[in-house]
Amino acid sequence: MVSNAVFIHHPDSSGYKFHDDHPFDPIRQALTIDLLKETQALTNEQIIRPDYLIDDDMLKLVHRHDYVQAVKLLDTEDDPRSKAVLAEQFGLQTEDTPFFPGLHKAACAIVTGSVEAAEAVMSGRALHAFHLAGGLHHAFPDRAAGFCVYNDAAIAITHIRNKYNARVLYIDTDVHHGDGVQWSFYDDPDVCTYSIHETGKYLFPGTGYAYEKGVDKGFGACFNVPLEPFTEDESWLESFNVTIRKVIEAFKPDVILSQHGCDAHAYDPLSHIHCSMRIYQEIPAILHELAHTYTEGRWIALGGGGYDIWRVVPRAWAQVWLEMTDHPLAAAIRAHEVKALPADWLLRWKSESPVPLPDNWQDDSSAIPPIPRRDIINEQNRNTQSIVIQDL
């Protein structure tokens, strides 16, 4: 019997924590899971918890042997000088991505969850799978970057290609360009990478321009939609709808693998896009529709960025699972028929949150002031849309 959707959560992924002051905090996972439980949309019995870790061969589908060995050695090497040399050589001594004890195990757990989600869908055990700890899209074959050590999305895609020979459409809605995944498949005509993000003119990683279209046989299988700073909901959704529908129609994938970074919200401290919860209610609905239209329902979803971990991430990621499972709450929230967040969830977490928690699934519109340059920003984004789809 095929399950409609599976929820993957590796217990060791919560160990992926750089330090107490780092913006990447795995408590996001606990907050989201608890919110879903309080809505009666998820039970402990529904959560698949892998009890194994993928091996080095799986990591080396994307990452170089010397890089994997370096990450492992940072856990076991006693000489601080040797550690410093290794860390610096492989991008693990930066402010963004510093090494920490247990790094290899925690990063492997995240890869394991994403591969498990991919396998669940591609084997036919489930139509959809959600692994909220995944989506570390900035890691490169030979180095860490942007909070990301192992590129679980790229590894899962390579696994799908090798085992199932399926055409994969990777859709990245994180506010930061999905560079590590893009470059991993830049010459592959059977993996289409699509990223909608704040323009790299002002934001890490400084790439993801519309002219980045792939090379050799992969030319034309890479799409980037760089948006202007302070883009709001209407323009973001217009840009997404116009471009992703053209891309998927042209590429005709066998499966969608999506990354759901939720840092394009106006509250996020690490970017300049000015959206609300509305886009995080619409994105899963759009992808769900596209999966059933183009890929016979095959849809794998990963988490990603999101650094307002209290007010934004739990609400945004919960929407992915609600939509995946056809839970009536998903449509009710979009229609504003259900507004209030579960009282028990709010009571449980309000004392830990450094900011007041929102009461509702929707945002208070008065808390997100409108942008004076809206018309100019919208027009610039429409010009970008035209460039992206001009050859489709």
Short mmCIF file of C-alpha atoms in Angstrom, two decimals:
data_model
loop_
_atom_site.label_atom_id
_atom_site.label_comp_id
_atom_site.label_asym_id
_atom_site.label_seq_id
_atom_site.Cartn_x
_atom_site.Cartn_y
_atom_site.Cartn_z
CA MET A 1 0.00 0.00 0.00
CA VAL A 2 1.35 3.42 -0.98
CA SER A 3 1.33 6.03 1.76
CA ASN A 4 0.32 9.49 0.60
CA ALA A 5 3.20 11.18 2.44
CA VAL A 6 5.98 10.28 4.87
CA PHE A 7 7.65 12.51 7.44
CA ILE A 8 11.37 11.82 7.94
CA HIS A 9 13.28 12.93 11.02
CA HIS A 10 16.69 11.53 11.95
CA PRO A 11 17.21 12.01 15.72
CA ASP A 12 20.91 12.87 15.26
CA SER A 13 20.13 15.81 12.98
CA SER A 14 19.38 17.89 16.10
CA GLY A 15 23.11 17.73 16.86
CA TYR A 16 23.86 20.00 13.89
CA LYS A 17 24.50 23.07 16.02
CA PHE A 18 27.57 25.26 15.56
CA HIS A 19 27.37 27.22 18.84
CA ASP A 20 24.82 29.03 20.99
CA ASP A 21 25.16 32.38 19.19
CA HIS A 22 24.98 30.95 15.67
CA PRO A 23 21.82 31.79 13.66
CA PHE A 24 21.42 28.18 12.48
CA ASP A 25 19.64 26.51 15.38
CA PRO A 26 18.15 23.00 15.15
CA ILE A 27 15.47 23.94 17.68
CA ARG A 28 13.57 24.91 14.50
CA GLN A 29 12.93 21.21 13.98
CA ALA A 30 11.46 20.69 17.45
CA LEU A 31 9.27 23.79 17.16
CA THR A 32 7.83 22.65 13.84
CA ILE A 33 7.22 19.05 14.87
CA ASP A 34 5.55 20.20 18.08
CA LEU A 35 3.32 22.63 16.17
CA LEU A 36 2.22 19.86 13.82
CA LYS A 37 1.47 17.56 16.74
CA GLU A 38 -0.64 20.24 18.40
CA THR A 39 -2.70 20.61 15.22
CA GLN A 40 -3.24 16.82 15.21
CA ALA A 41 -1.55 16.75 11.80
CA LEU A 42 1.36 14.56 12.93
CA THR A 43 1.79 11.79 15.49
CA ASN A 44 4.89 10.10 16.84
CA GLU A 45 3.87 6.93 15.01
CA GLN A 46 3.88 8.76 11.67
CA ILE A 47 7.48 9.97 12.00
CA ILE A 48 10.07 7.75 10.32
CA ARG A 49 13.28 7.94 12.34
CA PRO A 50 16.18 6.29 10.49
CA ASP A 51 18.36 4.26 12.87
CA TYR A 52 21.43 4.23 10.62
CA LEU A 53 23.85 6.70 9.01
CA ILE A 54 24.77 6.71 5.31
CA ASP A 55 28.31 5.60 4.53
CA ASP A 56 31.21 7.44 2.93
CA ASP A 57 30.35 6.05 -0.50
CA MET A 58 27.08 7.94 -0.43
CA LEU A 59 28.80 11.16 0.63
CA LYS A 60 31.30 10.72 -2.17
CA LEU A 61 28.56 10.80 -4.75
CA VAL A 62 29.08 14.57 -4.45
CA HIS A 63 31.96 15.26 -2.07
CA ARG A 64 35.68 14.63 -2.56
CA HIS A 65 37.32 11.89 -0.53
CA ASP A 66 39.82 14.28 1.08
CA TYR A 67 37.03 16.60 2.17
CA VAL A 68 35.01 13.81 3.80
CA GLN A 69 38.13 12.56 5.56
CA ALA A 70 38.89 16.08 6.81
CA VAL A 71 35.41 16.47 8.32
CA LYS A 72 35.83 13.13 10.09
CA LEU A 73 39.35 13.97 11.29
CA LEU A 74 38.18 17.20 12.87
CA ASP A 75 36.29 15.01 15.36
CA THR A 76 39.26 12.80 16.20
CA GLU A 77 42.39 14.91 15.70
CA ASP A 78 43.92 16.05 19.01
CA ASP A 79 46.56 18.45 17.71
CA PRO A 80 44.97 21.92 17.60
CA ARG A 81 47.42 23.04 14.90
CA SER A 82 46.45 20.15 12.63
CA LYS A 83 42.79 20.89 13.28
CA ALA A 84 43.25 24.54 12.37
CA VAL A 85 45.00 23.65 9.10
CA LEU A 86 42.30 21.14 8.13
CA ALA A 87 39.47 23.46 9.05
CA GLU A 88 40.88 26.39 7.12
CA GLN A 89 41.66 24.30 4.04
CA PHE A 90 38.11 22.99 3.77
CA GLY A 91 36.03 26.03 4.76
CA LEU A 92 35.35 24.92 8.33
CA GLN A 93 36.98 27.72 10.23
CA THR A 94 34.80 30.58 9.06
CA GLU A 95 32.32 32.63 11.05
CA ASP A 96 29.50 31.07 9.04
CA THR A 97 30.57 27.42 9.17
CA PRO A 98 32.91 26.63 12.07
CA PHE A 99 33.61 22.99 12.91
CA PHE A 100 32.33 21.56 16.20
CA PRO A 101 32.53 18.20 18.01
CA GLY A 102 30.23 15.66 16.40
CA LEU A 103 29.99 17.57 13.11
CA HIS A 104 30.44 14.56 10.82
CA LYS A 105 27.77 12.47 12.58
CA ALA A 106 25.22 15.30 12.64
CA ALA A 107 25.85 16.23 9.00
CA CYS A 108 25.61 12.56 8.00
CA ALA A 109 22.28 12.30 9.79
CA ILE A 110 20.92 15.12 7.65
CA VAL A 111 22.10 13.45 4.45
CA THR A 112 20.61 10.15 5.66
CA GLY A 113 17.21 11.78 6.12
CA SER A 114 17.21 13.32 2.65
CA VAL A 115 18.29 10.08 0.96
CA GLU A 116 15.63 8.21 2.96
CA ALA A 117 13.01 10.70 1.75
CA ALA A 118 14.18 10.31 -1.85
CA GLU A 119 14.13 6.53 -1.58
CA ALA A 120 10.63 6.52 -0.07
CA VAL A 121 9.25 8.39 -3.07
CA MET A 122 11.31 6.79 -5.83
CA SER A 123 10.67 3.25 -4.58
CA GLY A 124 6.95 3.90 -4.65
CA ARG A 125 6.44 3.59 -0.90
CA ALA A 126 5.05 7.13 -0.79
CA LEU A 127 3.95 9.81 -3.21
CA HIS A 128 5.46 12.60 -1.13
CA ALA A 129 8.15 12.88 1.55
CA PHE A 130 9.19 15.73 3.83
CA HIS A 131 12.56 15.95 5.56
CA LEU A 132 12.62 19.30 7.33
CA ALA A 133 16.27 19.03 8.52
CA GLY A 134 17.55 18.82 4.94
CA GLY A 135 18.23 21.45 2.32
CA LEU A 136 21.87 22.39 3.07
CA HIS A 137 22.35 23.72 -0.43
CA HIS A 138 25.58 25.74 -0.14
CA ALA A 139 28.06 22.89 0.48
CA PHE A 140 30.53 22.19 -2.33
CA PRO A 141 32.35 18.97 -3.25
CA ASP A 142 35.53 20.20 -1.60
CA ARG A 143 34.45 22.67 1.06
CA ALA A 144 31.79 23.84 3.47
CA ALA A 145 30.01 27.16 3.00
CA GLY A 146 27.04 29.12 4.29
CA PHE A 147 26.20 26.91 7.31
CA CYS A 148 26.33 23.81 5.07
CA VAL A 149 28.82 20.93 5.42
CA TYR A 150 27.41 18.09 3.31
CA ASN A 151 25.08 18.88 0.42
CA ASP A 152 22.23 16.50 1.21
CA ALA A 153 20.07 17.77 -1.67
CA ALA A 154 22.79 17.16 -4.27
CA ILE A 155 23.55 13.72 -2.80
CA ALA A 156 19.86 12.72 -2.86
CA ILE A 157 19.54 13.91 -6.47
CA THR A 158 22.65 11.97 -7.53
CA HIS A 159 21.28 8.87 -5.79
CA ILE A 160 18.02 9.26 -7.72
CA ARG A 161 19.87 9.67 -11.01
CA ASN A 162 22.14 6.67 -10.41
CA LYS A 163 19.52 4.23 -9.13
CA TYR A 164 16.36 5.29 -10.94
CA ASN A 165 17.64 7.21 -13.99
CA ALA A 166 14.92 9.76 -13.33
CA ARG A 167 14.86 13.36 -14.53
CA VAL A 168 14.92 15.60 -11.46
CA LEU A 169 13.62 19.14 -11.14
CA TYR A 170 15.22 20.84 -8.14
CA ILE A 171 13.22 23.86 -6.94
CA ASP A 172 14.88 26.15 -4.41
CA THR A 173 12.79 28.89 -2.75
CA ASP A 174 15.38 29.87 -0.13
CA VAL A 175 16.21 33.58 -0.16
CA HIS A 176 19.85 32.64 -0.84
CA HIS A 177 20.82 31.20 -4.22
CA GLY A 178 21.08 27.39 -4.25
CA ASP A 179 24.63 27.55 -5.53
CA GLY A 180 26.04 24.23 -4.32
CA VAL A 181 23.25 22.26 -5.98
CA GLN A 182 23.41 24.32 -9.16
CA TRP A 183 27.14 23.83 -9.68
CA SER A 184 26.88 20.10 -8.92
CA PHE A 185 24.63 19.61 -11.96
CA TYR A 186 25.62 22.53 -14.15
CA ASP A 187 26.50 20.24 -17.09
CA ASP A 188 23.75 17.65 -16.55
CA PRO A 189 20.78 17.86 -18.94
CA ASP A 190 18.72 15.48 -16.77
CA VAL A 191 18.82 17.61 -13.61
CA CYS A 192 17.12 20.98 -13.90
CA THR A 193 17.98 23.43 -11.12
CA TYR A 194 15.63 26.32 -10.43
CA SER A 195 16.33 28.91 -7.75
CA ILE A 196 14.28 32.00 -6.85
CA HIS A 197 16.17 34.23 -4.42
CA GLU A 198 17.31 37.71 -3.54
CA THR A 199 19.75 38.96 -6.14
CA GLY A 200 23.39 38.13 -5.48
CA LYS A 201 24.24 41.80 -5.99
CA TYR A 202 23.48 42.32 -2.32
CA LEU A 203 23.31 38.91 -0.64
CA PHE A 204 25.39 35.77 -0.04
CA PRO A 205 26.52 33.80 -2.01
CA GLY A 206 26.73 36.49 -4.69
CA THR A 207 25.65 34.20 -7.52
CA GLY A 208 22.40 33.07 -9.13
CA TYR A 209 22.07 35.53 -12.00
CA ALA A 210 19.63 34.90 -14.84
CA TYR A 211 22.50 34.39 -17.29
CA GLU A 212 23.70 31.30 -15.35
CA LYS A 213 22.05 28.68 -17.59
CA GLY A 214 24.36 25.66 -17.45
CA VAL A 215 27.23 24.47 -19.64
CA ASP A 216 27.80 21.85 -22.34
CA LYS A 217 24.90 19.36 -22.45
CA GLY A 218 23.44 21.00 -19.34
CA PHE A 219 22.97 24.37 -21.00
CA GLY A 220 19.33 25.34 -20.69
CA ALA A 221 18.69 23.15 -17.64
CA CYS A 222 19.54 25.82 -15.08
CA PHE A 223 17.22 28.67 -14.16
CA ASN A 224 17.68 31.53 -11.72
CA VAL A 225 15.13 34.15 -10.74
CA PRO A 226 17.03 36.86 -8.81
CA LEU A 227 14.60 39.25 -7.14
CA GLU A 228 15.15 42.80 -6.03
CA PRO A 229 15.60 43.61 -2.34
CA PHE A 230 12.30 44.46 -0.61
CA THR A 231 10.24 42.38 -3.02
CA GLU A 232 6.79 41.80 -1.49
CA ASP A 233 4.28 38.94 -1.71
CA GLU A 234 2.51 39.84 -4.95
CA SER A 235 5.69 40.27 -6.97
CA TRP A 236 7.37 37.22 -5.42
CA LEU A 237 4.41 34.98 -6.22
CA GLU A 238 4.01 36.41 -9.70
CA SER A 239 7.69 35.80 -10.43
CA PHE A 240 7.48 32.25 -9.10
CA ASN A 241 4.26 31.31 -10.87
CA VAL A 242 5.25 32.75 -14.24
CA THR A 243 8.68 31.13 -14.32
CA ILE A 244 8.28 27.76 -12.57
CA ARG A 245 5.26 26.80 -14.67
CA LYS A 246 7.19 27.49 -17.88
CA VAL A 247 10.24 25.62 -16.61
CA ILE A 248 8.42 22.47 -15.53
CA GLU A 249 6.39 22.34 -18.72
CA ALA A 250 9.56 22.53 -20.81
CA PHE A 251 11.71 20.16 -18.71
CA LYS A 252 9.11 17.43 -18.01
CA PRO A 253 10.67 15.93 -14.86
CA ASP A 254 9.99 12.54 -13.33
CA VAL A 255 10.24 13.90 -9.78
CA ILE A 256 10.36 17.25 -7.97
CA LEU A 257 12.82 17.80 -5.15
CA SER A 258 12.13 21.13 -3.45
CA GLN A 259 14.06 23.14 -0.87
CA HIS A 260 11.89 25.24 1.47
CA GLY A 261 14.16 27.82 3.02
CA CYS A 262 11.81 30.35 4.63
CA ASP A 263 14.16 33.31 4.95
CA ALA A 264 12.47 35.55 2.36
CA HIS A 265 10.15 36.69 5.16
CA ALA A 266 10.30 40.32 6.21
CA TYR A 267 11.22 39.26 9.76
CA ASP A 268 14.30 37.29 8.71
CA PRO A 269 17.50 38.95 9.99
CA LEU A 270 19.79 37.72 7.19
CA SER A 271 18.10 39.04 4.04
CA HIS A 272 16.20 41.96 2.54
CA ILE A 273 13.15 40.40 0.87
CA HIS A 274 9.93 41.71 2.38
CA CYS A 275 7.41 38.88 2.14
CA SER A 276 4.89 37.56 4.64
CA MET A 277 3.55 34.14 5.58
CA ARG A 278 1.38 34.28 2.49
CA ILE A 279 4.12 32.99 0.20
CA TYR A 280 4.80 30.07 2.55
CA GLN A 281 1.16 29.09 2.35
CA GLU A 282 1.14 29.32 -1.45
CA ILE A 283 4.48 27.64 -2.28
CA PRO A 284 3.53 24.14 -1.06
CA ALA A 285 0.12 24.38 -2.73
CA ILE A 286 1.71 25.30 -6.06
CA LEU A 287 4.30 22.51 -5.84
CA HIS A 288 1.66 19.97 -4.84
CA GLU A 289 -0.40 20.89 -7.88
CA LEU A 290 2.64 20.72 -10.17
CA ALA A 291 3.68 17.33 -8.80
CA HIS A 292 0.30 15.80 -9.54
CA THR A 293 0.22 17.44 -12.97
CA TYR A 294 3.74 16.58 -14.17
CA THR A 295 5.40 13.88 -12.01
CA GLU A 296 2.56 11.51 -11.08
CA GLY A 297 2.71 13.02 -7.59
CA ARG A 298 6.39 12.32 -6.90
CA TRP A 299 7.53 15.15 -4.63
CA ILE A 300 10.37 15.26 -2.10
CA ALA A 301 10.58 18.36 0.12
CA LEU A 302 13.49 19.50 2.28
CA GLY A 303 13.83 22.34 4.78
CA GLY A 304 16.64 24.86 4.35
CA GLY A 305 17.31 28.34 5.67
CA GLY A 306 15.14 30.44 7.95
CA TYR A 307 16.56 32.45 10.81
CA ASP A 308 13.54 33.91 12.50
CA ILE A 309 13.23 30.51 14.10
CA TRP A 310 10.37 31.39 16.47
CA ARG A 311 7.92 33.48 14.46
CA VAL A 312 8.43 32.23 10.91
CA VAL A 313 10.04 28.80 10.50
CA PRO A 314 7.53 26.63 12.42
CA ARG A 315 4.54 28.16 10.66
CA ALA A 316 6.19 27.95 7.24
CA TRP A 317 7.43 24.37 7.51
CA ALA A 318 4.18 23.18 9.05
CA GLN A 319 2.42 24.38 5.90
CA VAL A 320 4.52 22.01 3.77
CA TRP A 321 3.34 18.95 5.70
CA LEU A 322 -0.25 20.15 5.93
CA GLU A 323 -0.34 20.57 2.16
CA MET A 324 1.47 17.28 1.43
CA THR A 325 -1.07 15.32 3.46
CA ASP A 326 -4.11 17.15 2.06
CA HIS A 327 -4.91 18.20 5.59
CA PRO A 328 -8.02 20.42 5.57
CA LEU A 329 -6.20 22.94 7.74
CA ALA A 330 -3.92 23.90 4.81
CA ALA A 331 -6.77 25.23 2.67
CA ALA A 332 -8.52 26.70 5.70
CA ILE A 333 -5.45 28.73 6.62
CA ARG A 334 -5.04 30.03 3.07
CA ALA A 335 -8.71 31.02 3.03
CA HIS A 336 -8.36 32.74 6.45
CA GLU A 337 -11.02 30.40 7.82
CA VAL A 338 -8.61 29.26 10.54
CA LYS A 339 -6.40 31.89 12.11
CA ALA A 340 -5.34 30.99 15.63
CA LEU A 341 -2.25 28.93 16.39
CA PRO A 342 -2.73 26.14 18.98
CA ALA A 343 -2.89 27.64 22.46
CA ASP A 344 -0.89 24.81 24.02
CA TRP A 345 1.95 25.33 21.53
CA LEU A 346 2.08 29.03 22.31
CA LEU A 347 2.02 28.38 26.05
CA ARG A 348 4.78 25.77 25.82
CA TRP A 349 7.26 27.90 23.90
CA LYS A 350 6.54 31.55 24.78
CA SER A 351 8.85 31.53 27.80
CA GLU A 352 11.76 30.33 25.66
CA SER A 353 11.22 32.68 22.74
CA PRO A 354 13.21 35.93 22.81
CA VAL A 355 10.42 37.62 20.82
CA PRO A 356 6.64 37.58 21.25
CA LEU A 357 5.20 34.62 19.38
CA PRO A 358 2.52 35.26 16.76
CA ASP A 359 -1.00 34.23 17.75
CA ASN A 360 -2.11 33.41 14.21
CA TRP A 361 -1.05 31.41 11.17
CA GLN A 362 -1.29 34.67 9.19
CA ASP A 363 0.85 37.72 9.79
CA ASP A 364 -0.47 40.96 11.20
CA SER A 365 -0.23 43.14 8.10
CA SER A 366 0.37 46.25 10.20
CA ALA A 367 3.61 44.69 11.47
CA ILE A 368 5.06 44.58 7.93
CA PRO A 369 5.02 48.12 6.52
CA PRO A 370 4.59 48.53 2.75
CA ILE A 371 7.59 49.43 0.60
CA PRO A 372 7.48 52.89 -1.04
CA ARG A 373 9.36 51.72 -4.18
CA ARG A 374 6.92 48.89 -4.86
CA ASP A 375 6.15 49.77 -8.49
CA ILE A 376 9.81 50.07 -9.44
CA ILE A 377 10.70 46.79 -7.70
CA ASN A 378 7.79 44.99 -9.36
CA GLU A 379 8.82 46.24 -12.79
CA GLN A 380 12.42 45.15 -12.29
CA ASN A 381 11.23 41.71 -11.25
CA ARG A 382 9.01 41.47 -14.35
CA ASN A 383 12.02 42.25 -16.51
CA THR A 384 13.86 39.40 -14.82
CA GLN A 385 10.92 37.05 -15.46
CA SER A 386 11.11 37.87 -19.16
CA ILE A 387 14.82 37.13 -19.30
CA VAL A 388 14.39 33.80 -17.49
CA ILE A 389 11.67 32.44 -19.79
CA GLN A 390 12.69 34.05 -23.08
CA ASP A 391 14.12 30.82 -24.55
CA LEU A 392 11.37 28.51 -23.27
#
